[in-house]
Each structure stands twice: as structure tokens, then as C-alpha cells.
Amino acid sequence: MQFYQDTEFVQTVQQVVEFLGTFAFAISGIRHAAARHFDWFGGFVCGVAVAIGGGTLRDVMLGVTPFWMLSPFYLLCTALAQVFVIVFARWLKRLDNAWFVFDTLGLALFTVAGMQKTLDCGHAMWVAIIMGCITGSAGGVIRDIFLNRMPLIFQKEIYAMASIVGGLLYWLLLALGVNVGVATLATFLLICTIRFLAMRYHISLPHLHGEDE
């Protein structure tokens, strides 16, 4: 099924989304590294891991050249995010939930970017939803491994599920013929809303119990 026809417009939307997602995720990773007192290089590495980790895994699975190898833009974007964190460190420190906000923005933006790229490769929408989730979540897993802690998506907090629900909305809107720009905005807002509401009202998925519990 062909969900949209304006290829140039879709590519423009995808580039904007990837830029914003890279910047937001890089800030999230660098902020986490700063909380662990990493040096500047360690912070940059952590920012890069979050910014390109999910997209790299997606591209390898899709059989295409990882996106960051085609342009230095993404590494420069991460460097810009590091400068932003260094310059506005005191301001960000006063925002207790700044890491959460940037992490949520990155998740929402990269979910959409991952889905769009998967569709561009000719895969079915259900594959695009999975790839969108991987694009949005895998970088955070790599970050948490670097920080030596339990990855966020394996805890009770609503994270990957927000990406999946957003992907389902994106599928529905495109199937109904909605403009890709509108579908992108709606998906972004839904994922952010789910994350913010889950945090505000302490909503989580049920957790598994061991045999000895």
C-alpha cells in the first residue's frame, strides 16, 4: 500500500526529525554522563551512543549503510549538543526533569524517523513500527550499559510501549490518507503525552514475579 506520494516533502520532514531527534538524544546522553561526572570525551561518547545507536542497529537490520557514515552532520550535531550542555549547565541543573524531557523528545522523534526510513526501504508497516521502536529505544540501552545500570526499557517505566503505540497511530493516520507531516506531528505528540502522563501519574506495566515470590 502506498501511503504517500510527495517524496521530496517526506525527505524534508525526515531530515528535520532526524536533526531534532539527534540533538535531543545527544543532550539526554550527555546529561546522564554529567551526572556520573564523566569527562568531556566520555560525555561526547555517551551522547553519540544515544544519538546514533538505535539508528545504526536499524540500518544494519535493513541492510543499508548506517546513516551517520554518510554525513558528518550527526557527529557535529552531538558536538553542538555537548557545547549546549556545557554552556547552560547551571540552567539545566535547575531543571530536575531536563534529562527526562530530552529523552522523551528523542524517543518520539526517532520513532517517527525510524518508521519513515523503513517505509522508504519498501518494508511493511508492521516492520516499520518495530524499527521505529528500535531506533528510539536502542540508543538508550547502549547508554545505560555504558553507565553500568539497568536499561530503562527493561524496567516498569512506560518507554518502548509509548513508541509502539505511537507507531500504531502513525500507521492508522497514513492508512486513512492523512498528510505525512500531520501524521508525524500527531505521533510525536502522542508519544510525548504517554511518557509525560505515565511519569506524572506513576503509570507502569505489571512486572514479572519469580518462582520464589
mmCIF file of N, CA, C and O in Angstrom, residues 37 44 50 98 134 152 156 184 206:
data_model
loop_
_atom_site.group_PDB
_atom_site.id
_atom_site.type_symbol
_atom_site.label_atom_id
_atom_site.label_comp_id
_atom_site.label_asym_id
_atom_site.label_seq_id
_atom_site.Cartn_x
_atom_site.Cartn_y
_atom_site.Cartn_z
ATOM 1 N N HIS A 37 29.696 12.306 36.409
ATOM 2 C CA HIS A 37 30.974 13.023 36.423
ATOM 3 C C HIS A 37 31.965 12.498 35.376
ATOM 4 O O HIS A 37 33.161 12.407 35.639
ATOM 5 N N PHE A 44 30.828 13.040 25.422
ATOM 6 C CA PHE A 44 30.583 13.022 23.980
ATOM 7 C C PHE A 44 30.296 11.609 23.497
ATOM 8 O O PHE A 44 29.367 11.389 22.711
ATOM 9 N N VAL A 50 23.806 7.403 22.346
ATOM 10 C CA VAL A 50 22.356 7.570 22.375
ATOM 11 C C VAL A 50 21.837 8.071 21.038
ATOM 12 O O VAL A 50 20.805 7.626 20.538
ATOM 13 N N ALA A 98 15.034 17.728 33.281
ATOM 14 C CA ALA A 98 15.508 18.077 31.940
ATOM 15 C C ALA A 98 15.900 16.829 31.160
ATOM 16 O O ALA A 98 15.600 16.713 29.967
ATOM 17 N N ILE A 134 12.966 0.297 17.790
ATOM 18 C CA ILE A 134 14.404 0.055 17.927
ATOM 19 C C ILE A 134 15.187 1.358 17.791
ATOM 20 O O ILE A 134 16.109 1.637 18.570
ATOM 21 N N LEU A 152 16.624 1.268 30.799
ATOM 22 C CA LEU A 152 15.323 1.823 31.143
ATOM 23 C C LEU A 152 14.170 0.995 30.587
ATOM 24 O O LEU A 152 13.140 0.825 31.239
ATOM 25 N N LYS A 156 9.879 -0.975 34.802
ATOM 26 C CA LYS A 156 8.427 -0.842 34.705
ATOM 27 C C LYS A 156 7.998 0.437 33.991
ATOM 28 O O LYS A 156 6.868 0.537 33.540
ATOM 29 N N THR A 184 3.131 12.798 11.386
ATOM 30 C CA THR A 184 4.364 12.914 12.171
ATOM 31 C C THR A 184 4.122 13.706 13.446
ATOM 32 O O THR A 184 4.532 13.295 14.543
ATOM 33 N N PRO A 206 2.782 -4.033 34.443
ATOM 34 C CA PRO A 206 2.966 -5.020 35.512
ATOM 35 C C PRO A 206 4.338 -5.676 35.400
ATOM 36 O O PRO A 206 4.875 -5.829 34.298
#
